[in-house]
C-alpha cells in the first residue's frame, strides 16, 4: 500500500502473526513424513498445507520465489496469486520444505519458510545458483565482500570479532563444487561446519554465533534460498552479499526476462529484500535455533521464528495445537 506521496507503507503488523500459521501448517505436514526417505512426499505435503493456509490470508499475494516455473510446478509456482485478494498487494518468497533431503533423513535444520514484502520489493531470482557470503549483526559494514578472497574475509571477521582466525567458523554446503573454497578456508586456519543441505538455516545461524557456533556462511547454493535468507537477515541484522551464477546464455536470458540486467551484479541483503519484509520459519526437524515439530497423543507442538524488518522484532512462537484434527490427524 502507498501513502498519499506514493511511498510504500510498512505492512500491517498483524500479518506477522498470520504468516506464522502458514509455516506451522507446512512444517507439521512435512514432519509427519520426516525420516521416511521420501523427499517428494514430504515436500508435496508441505506445499499443499502452505498453499491452503496462504489462501486464507487477507492479502493480494503473488509468488515471486516458489516451487518453480508455472510449467514445472503445479502449485505455488512463480506468478501464482494467493490470498483472498482483499488486502495489501504483496510479493511472496517461500520454501514449504527447505532441506527436503534433511527431512527425509531426519537430520538437523529443515525448515518451512516464507517471506512477505510489499509488491516489487523481493528480487525475482531465477532458479539458478547464487554465490553467497553472510555474517550476523555487530560487524562494521562491508566486513565481508564477495569480490575479496575467502582468506581476506575470514581475517576481517576475526579482526572485527577480536579473536584469532582459528576461532572463526564458516558454514559451507558439502558439495564437490566447494573443494577449492574448503581448502582456502582451512588454509586460513578457520574451522568449517559442513552441512548437507539447508543454507537458509546456515545463513540464519550466523545471527547467533554463541548459540550455533557459526560466524559466517560461504559458498554457492540456490538463488531462491538466497533471497529468503536475505529477507531473514533484514529482520535480524547482519550483512549478506549474493551473486547469481549465470554461466550459460540460457541462464542469462532467463535472468534477463526476470529483470536482471547485469549478470555479474553483487546484491546486498537490502537489494534482494527491500522495504518492510516479514519472515517466518518453523522447524521441521530439530536444529540449532529451532526445535522440530513434536507429536504427542493430545497435541502437536511447533517452534517458529517470526520477524519483521520495519521494527527488527524477532519473536519465537511456541505453538501447542490441541486440536490435532486441524492438521488432518
Ligand atoms: C542449497 C540448500 C538447499 O539446494 O540451496 C542447495 O540450501 C543448492 O543446490 O537445501 P544443490 O543441492 O544442487 O547443491 C538445497 O540443498 C535443496 O533445495
Short mmCIF file of C-alpha atoms and ligand atoms in Angstrom, two decimals:
data_model
loop_
_atom_site.label_atom_id
_atom_site.label_comp_id
_atom_site.label_asym_id
_atom_site.label_seq_id
_atom_site.Cartn_x
_atom_site.Cartn_y
_atom_site.Cartn_z
CA UNK A 1 0.00 0.00 0.00
CA UNK A 2 1.20 3.54 -0.73
CA UNK A 3 0.71 6.73 1.26
CA UNK A 4 -0.50 9.92 -0.45
CA UNK A 5 3.07 10.73 -1.53
CA UNK A 6 3.31 7.32 -3.17
CA UNK A 7 5.74 5.89 -0.61
CA UNK A 8 5.43 2.23 0.33
CA UNK A 9 3.91 1.92 3.77
CA UNK A 10 5.01 -0.76 6.22
CA UNK A 11 2.93 -3.90 6.15
CA UNK A 12 0.19 -4.34 8.69
CA UNK A 13 1.96 -5.87 11.66
CA UNK A 14 -0.89 -8.30 12.20
CA UNK A 15 0.39 -10.14 9.14
CA UNK A 16 3.49 -11.09 11.11
CA UNK A 17 1.39 -13.37 13.30
CA UNK A 18 -0.73 -14.57 10.41
CA UNK A 19 2.24 -15.90 8.45
CA UNK A 20 3.37 -17.98 11.43
CA UNK A 21 0.27 -20.13 10.87
CA UNK A 22 1.36 -20.69 7.29
CA UNK A 23 4.79 -22.08 8.16
CA UNK A 24 3.40 -24.02 11.14
CA UNK A 25 0.99 -25.87 8.88
CA UNK A 26 3.70 -26.66 6.29
CA UNK A 27 6.11 -27.83 8.99
CA UNK A 28 3.58 -30.15 10.62
CA UNK A 29 2.65 -31.68 7.27
CA UNK A 30 6.31 -32.27 6.38
CA UNK A 31 7.15 -33.57 9.86
CA UNK A 32 4.52 -36.30 9.56
CA UNK A 33 6.70 -37.67 6.76
CA UNK A 34 10.02 -36.95 8.46
CA UNK A 35 12.65 -39.68 8.38
CA UNK A 36 10.83 -41.82 5.82
CA UNK A 37 13.28 -41.40 2.98
CA UNK A 38 10.64 -39.92 0.70
CA UNK A 39 11.67 -36.35 -0.13
CA UNK A 40 8.96 -35.81 -2.71
CA UNK A 41 6.09 -36.86 -0.45
CA UNK A 42 7.27 -34.65 2.41
CA UNK A 43 7.73 -31.70 0.07
CA UNK A 44 4.31 -32.18 -1.53
CA UNK A 45 2.62 -32.38 1.87
CA UNK A 46 4.31 -29.13 2.92
CA UNK A 47 3.34 -27.41 -0.35
CA UNK A 48 -0.32 -28.43 -0.02
CA UNK A 49 -0.53 -27.27 3.59
CA UNK A 50 1.25 -23.98 2.92
CA UNK A 51 -0.97 -23.19 -0.04
CA UNK A 52 -4.13 -23.96 1.93
CA UNK A 53 -3.12 -21.61 4.74
CA UNK A 54 -1.85 -18.87 2.42
CA UNK A 55 -5.16 -18.75 0.63
CA UNK A 56 -6.91 -17.90 3.91
CA UNK A 57 -4.86 -14.70 4.37
CA UNK A 58 -6.37 -11.31 3.59
CA UNK A 59 -3.70 -10.40 1.07
CA UNK A 60 -3.43 -9.86 -2.66
CA UNK A 61 -0.32 -12.01 -2.96
CA UNK A 62 1.89 -13.03 -5.87
CA UNK A 63 4.53 -15.74 -5.56
CA UNK A 64 7.89 -14.47 -6.84
CA UNK A 65 10.07 -17.20 -5.35
CA UNK A 66 8.24 -20.51 -5.23
CA UNK A 67 8.30 -24.13 -6.21
CA UNK A 68 9.37 -23.41 -9.78
CA UNK A 69 8.10 -22.01 -13.01
CA UNK A 70 4.46 -22.49 -13.99
CA UNK A 71 5.03 -25.44 -16.31
CA UNK A 72 7.18 -27.37 -13.84
CA UNK A 73 5.31 -26.75 -10.59
CA UNK A 74 1.59 -27.43 -10.29
CA UNK A 75 1.32 -25.43 -7.09
CA UNK A 76 2.91 -22.34 -5.61
CA UNK A 77 4.53 -21.62 -8.95
CA UNK A 78 6.15 -18.29 -9.75
CA UNK A 79 3.38 -15.90 -10.72
CA UNK A 80 0.62 -17.79 -8.86
CA UNK A 81 -1.69 -15.48 -6.96
CA UNK A 82 -2.57 -16.39 -3.39
CA UNK A 83 -4.69 -14.99 -0.58
CA UNK A 84 -8.27 -13.79 -0.54
CA UNK A 85 -7.41 -10.82 -2.77
CA UNK A 86 -8.78 -8.41 -0.15
CA UNK A 87 -5.73 -6.86 1.40
CA UNK A 88 -2.30 -5.41 0.69
CA UNK A 89 -0.55 -6.18 -2.60
CA UNK A 90 2.43 -8.28 -1.56
CA UNK A 91 5.13 -10.41 -3.12
CA UNK A 92 5.92 -13.73 -1.52
CA UNK A 93 9.04 -15.87 -1.41
CA UNK A 94 8.56 -19.32 0.05
CA UNK A 95 10.05 -22.72 0.54
CA UNK A 96 7.49 -25.01 2.17
CA UNK A 97 10.24 -27.51 2.94
CA UNK A 98 13.78 -26.10 2.85
CA UNK A 99 16.03 -29.14 3.12
CA UNK A 100 13.90 -31.95 1.68
CA UNK A 101 16.78 -34.41 1.98
CA UNK A 102 17.47 -33.44 5.58
CA UNK A 103 13.80 -34.03 6.37
CA UNK A 104 13.74 -37.39 4.57
CA UNK A 105 16.78 -38.44 6.63
CA UNK A 106 15.57 -36.72 9.81
CA UNK A 107 18.79 -34.72 10.15
CA UNK A 108 19.00 -31.23 11.71
CA UNK A 109 17.75 -27.88 10.39
CA UNK A 110 14.99 -28.50 7.86
CA UNK A 111 12.51 -25.62 7.91
CA UNK A 112 9.28 -24.33 6.44
CA UNK A 113 9.97 -20.71 5.41
CA UNK A 114 8.18 -17.72 3.96
CA UNK A 115 8.95 -14.05 3.37
CA UNK A 116 6.30 -11.46 2.50
CA UNK A 117 7.02 -7.91 1.33
CA UNK A 118 5.22 -5.07 -0.43
CA UNK A 119 4.88 -5.68 -4.17
CA UNK A 120 8.14 -5.16 -6.01
CA UNK A 121 10.44 -5.49 -3.00
CA UNK A 122 11.83 -9.02 -3.48
CA UNK A 123 14.45 -9.90 -6.09
CA UNK A 124 12.82 -12.08 -8.72
CA UNK A 125 15.68 -14.55 -8.80
CA UNK A 126 15.59 -17.37 -11.34
CA UNK A 127 16.17 -20.87 -10.04
CA UNK A 128 19.92 -20.86 -10.60
CA UNK A 129 22.82 -20.94 -8.18
CA UNK A 130 23.95 -17.94 -6.17
CA UNK A 131 27.31 -17.35 -4.57
CA UNK A 132 26.71 -16.08 -1.04
CA UNK A 133 28.51 -14.71 1.96
CA UNK A 134 26.73 -13.70 5.16
CA UNK A 135 27.55 -12.59 8.69
CA UNK A 136 25.35 -11.69 11.62
CA UNK A 137 24.87 -8.28 13.29
CA UNK A 138 27.57 -6.30 15.07
CA UNK A 139 30.20 -6.08 12.32
CA UNK A 140 31.27 -2.91 10.52
CA UNK A 141 29.51 -2.50 7.21
CA UNK A 142 31.44 -4.16 4.40
CA UNK A 143 33.38 -6.54 6.68
CA UNK A 144 32.83 -9.29 4.10
CA UNK A 145 32.85 -8.86 0.36
CA UNK A 146 32.42 -11.44 -2.39
CA UNK A 147 34.99 -9.67 -4.50
CA UNK A 148 37.68 -10.44 -1.89
CA UNK A 149 39.30 -13.84 -1.26
CA UNK A 150 37.87 -16.21 1.38
CA UNK A 151 41.07 -15.70 3.43
CA UNK A 152 40.69 -11.91 3.39
CA UNK A 153 37.05 -12.19 4.50
CA UNK A 154 37.86 -14.60 7.32
CA UNK A 155 40.71 -12.42 8.58
CA UNK A 156 38.44 -9.36 8.51
CA UNK A 157 35.83 -11.23 10.56
CA UNK A 158 38.45 -12.41 13.06
CA UNK A 159 39.84 -8.91 13.43
CA UNK A 160 36.41 -7.34 13.90
CA UNK A 161 35.49 -10.01 16.43
CA UNK A 162 38.81 -9.64 18.25
CA UNK A 163 39.72 -13.33 18.02
CA UNK A 164 42.36 -15.29 16.13
CA UNK A 165 41.13 -16.64 12.79
CA UNK A 166 41.36 -20.16 14.25
CA UNK A 167 38.30 -19.22 16.33
CA UNK A 168 36.16 -18.36 13.31
CA UNK A 169 33.79 -21.00 11.94
CA UNK A 170 32.38 -20.93 8.42
CA UNK A 171 29.29 -22.87 7.38
CA UNK A 172 29.59 -24.37 3.88
CA UNK A 173 27.42 -26.77 1.87
CA UNK A 174 29.20 -30.10 1.46
CA UNK A 175 29.46 -30.18 -2.34
CA UNK A 176 32.28 -31.07 -4.76
CA UNK A 177 31.98 -27.56 -6.24
CA UNK A 178 33.29 -26.19 -2.95
CA UNK A 179 36.58 -28.13 -2.93
CA UNK A 180 38.71 -25.03 -3.59
CA UNK A 181 36.73 -22.89 -1.14
CA UNK A 182 37.03 -25.51 1.60
CA UNK A 183 40.77 -25.76 1.01
CA UNK A 184 41.17 -21.98 1.14
CA UNK A 185 39.16 -21.67 4.36
CA UNK A 186 41.15 -24.44 6.02
CA UNK A 187 44.44 -22.94 4.82
CA UNK A 188 43.46 -19.67 6.52
CA UNK A 189 43.17 -21.52 9.83
CA UNK A 190 39.38 -21.16 10.20
CA UNK A 191 37.10 -24.07 11.02
CA UNK A 192 34.27 -25.34 8.82
CA UNK A 193 30.81 -26.70 9.62
CA UNK A 194 29.91 -28.73 6.57
CA UNK A 195 26.17 -29.08 6.01
CA UNK A 196 24.33 -31.44 3.66
CA UNK A 197 21.55 -29.01 2.75
CA UNK A 198 19.69 -26.08 4.19
CA UNK A 199 21.59 -22.90 3.53
CA UNK A 200 18.69 -20.66 4.61
CA UNK A 201 19.26 -22.07 8.09
CA UNK A 202 23.02 -21.76 7.52
CA UNK A 203 22.71 -18.01 6.93
CA UNK A 204 20.26 -17.51 9.82
CA UNK A 205 22.71 -19.30 12.11
CA UNK A 206 25.27 -16.52 11.62
CA UNK A 207 22.99 -14.18 13.57
CA UNK A 208 23.61 -16.06 16.81
CA UNK A 209 27.15 -17.47 16.78
CA UNK A 210 27.16 -18.08 20.56
CA UNK A 211 24.25 -20.48 20.14
CA UNK A 212 25.07 -22.01 16.76
CA UNK A 213 28.87 -21.82 16.60
CA UNK A 214 28.68 -20.33 13.09
CA UNK A 215 30.23 -16.94 12.28
CA UNK A 216 29.94 -16.78 8.53
CA UNK A 217 28.09 -18.55 5.74
CA UNK A 218 30.07 -19.02 2.49
CA UNK A 219 29.58 -20.73 -0.83
CA UNK A 220 27.23 -21.46 -3.68
CA UNK A 221 23.62 -22.53 -3.07
CA UNK A 222 20.22 -21.89 -4.59
CA UNK A 223 19.35 -18.31 -5.59
CA UNK A 224 15.76 -18.63 -4.27
CA UNK A 225 17.19 -19.68 -0.89
CA UNK A 226 19.47 -16.64 -1.11
CA UNK A 227 16.52 -14.24 -1.33
CA UNK A 228 14.80 -15.97 1.60
CA UNK A 229 17.97 -15.76 3.69
CA UNK A 230 18.40 -12.07 2.78
CA UNK A 231 14.84 -11.41 3.97
CA UNK A 232 15.64 -13.03 7.31
CA UNK A 233 18.83 -11.00 7.74
CA UNK A 234 16.96 -7.78 7.01
CA UNK A 235 14.89 -8.55 10.08
CA UNK A 236 17.63 -9.89 12.35
CA UNK A 237 20.51 -7.62 11.35
CA UNK A 238 23.63 -8.83 9.63
CA UNK A 239 25.08 -8.50 6.16
CA UNK A 240 24.81 -10.65 3.11
CA UNK A 241 26.02 -10.48 -0.46
CA UNK A 242 24.79 -12.65 -3.31
CA UNK A 243 25.92 -13.04 -6.91
CA UNK A 244 23.83 -15.07 -9.36
CA UNK A 245 25.78 -17.79 -11.16
CA UNK A 246 24.71 -17.10 -14.72
CA UNK A 247 27.28 -19.18 -16.56
CA UNK A 248 25.30 -20.04 -19.71
CA UNK A 249 23.47 -17.98 -22.31
CA UNK A 250 20.25 -19.75 -21.42
CA UNK A 251 20.56 -18.75 -17.74
CA UNK A 252 21.49 -15.17 -18.62
CA UNK A 253 18.43 -14.94 -20.90
CA UNK A 254 16.14 -16.35 -18.19
CA UNK A 255 17.53 -13.91 -15.65
CA UNK A 256 17.16 -11.00 -18.04
CA UNK A 257 13.49 -11.87 -18.55
CA UNK A 258 13.09 -11.61 -14.78
CA UNK A 259 14.65 -8.15 -14.77
CA UNK A 260 18.33 -8.91 -14.12
CA UNK A 261 20.28 -6.66 -16.49
CA UNK A 262 23.81 -7.08 -15.05
CA UNK A 263 24.61 -10.81 -14.73
CA UNK A 264 27.68 -10.15 -12.53
CA UNK A 265 25.99 -7.81 -10.08
CA UNK A 266 26.63 -8.37 -6.41
CA UNK A 267 23.44 -7.83 -4.43
CA UNK A 268 23.33 -6.80 -0.79
CA UNK A 269 20.63 -8.20 1.51
CA UNK A 270 18.66 -4.93 1.28
CA UNK A 271 18.66 -5.18 -2.52
CA UNK A 272 17.41 -8.77 -2.52
CA UNK A 273 14.71 -7.96 0.04
CA UNK A 274 13.90 -4.25 0.33
CA UNK A 275 11.06 -2.43 2.05
CA UNK A 276 9.17 -3.81 5.03
CA UNK A 277 9.76 -7.55 5.00
CA UNK A 278 8.13 -10.07 7.26
CA UNK A 279 9.57 -13.55 7.60
CA UNK A 280 8.62 -16.77 9.36
CA UNK A 281 10.39 -20.10 9.74
CA UNK A 282 9.08 -23.16 11.59
CA UNK A 283 11.40 -26.05 12.44
CA UNK A 284 10.56 -29.38 10.82
CA UNK A 285 13.48 -31.34 12.24
CA UNK A 286 15.39 -30.26 15.36
CA UNK A 287 18.04 -27.64 14.71
CA UNK A 288 20.38 -25.16 16.34
CA UNK A 289 17.85 -22.34 16.54
CA UNK A 290 14.51 -24.07 16.14
CA UNK A 291 13.12 -27.29 17.51
CA UNK A 292 11.37 -29.61 15.13
CA UNK A 293 7.67 -30.47 15.31
CA UNK A 294 6.76 -32.69 18.29
CA UNK A 295 3.80 -35.07 18.19
CA UNK A 296 2.02 -36.04 21.41
CA UNK A 297 -1.15 -38.07 21.87
CA UNK A 298 -3.20 -34.96 22.68
CA UNK A 299 -1.33 -32.19 20.88
CA UNK A 300 1.26 -31.13 18.35
CA UNK A 301 3.97 -28.62 19.23
CA UNK A 302 5.68 -26.25 16.83
CA UNK A 303 8.53 -23.78 17.20
CA UNK A 304 8.58 -20.73 14.94
CA UNK A 305 10.61 -17.58 14.44
CA UNK A 306 8.54 -14.65 13.18
CA UNK A 307 10.09 -11.34 12.37
CA UNK A 308 9.65 -8.01 10.72
CA UNK A 309 12.29 -5.75 9.24
CA UNK A 310 10.45 -2.48 9.91
CA UNK A 311 10.95 -2.81 13.66
CA UNK A 312 13.59 -5.56 13.61
CA UNK A 313 11.47 -7.54 16.03
CA UNK A 314 12.17 -11.24 16.24
CA UNK A 315 9.68 -13.41 18.11
CA UNK A 316 9.82 -17.05 19.00
CA UNK A 317 6.39 -18.61 18.89
CA UNK A 318 5.79 -21.92 20.60
CA UNK A 319 2.59 -23.43 19.27
CA UNK A 320 0.66 -26.04 21.22
CA UNK A 321 -2.03 -27.35 18.94
CA UNK A 322 -4.52 -29.35 20.99
CA UNK A 323 -6.89 -29.87 18.11
CA UNK A 324 -4.84 -32.27 16.03
CA UNK A 325 -7.72 -32.53 13.54
CA UNK A 326 -6.81 -29.18 12.02
CA UNK A 327 -3.75 -30.94 10.63
CA UNK A 328 -5.82 -33.85 9.35
CA UNK A 329 -5.00 -36.11 12.33
C1 LIG B 1 21.04 -25.20 -1.21
C2 LIG B 1 20.33 -25.74 0.02
C3 LIG B 1 19.04 -26.41 -0.29
O1 LIG B 1 19.82 -26.78 -2.52
O2 LIG B 1 20.46 -24.01 -1.65
C4 LIG B 1 21.11 -26.28 -2.28
O3 LIG B 1 20.03 -24.73 0.92
C5 LIG B 1 21.80 -25.89 -3.54
O4 LIG B 1 21.66 -26.83 -4.57
O5 LIG B 1 18.54 -27.01 0.89
P1 LIG B 1 22.44 -28.25 -4.73
O6 LIG B 1 21.72 -29.24 -3.85
O7 LIG B 1 22.32 -28.56 -6.18
O8 LIG B 1 23.84 -28.07 -4.28
C6 LIG B 1 19.24 -27.42 -1.40
O9 LIG B 1 20.12 -28.44 -0.97
C7 LIG B 1 17.91 -28.04 -1.79
O10 LIG B 1 16.99 -27.07 -2.15
#
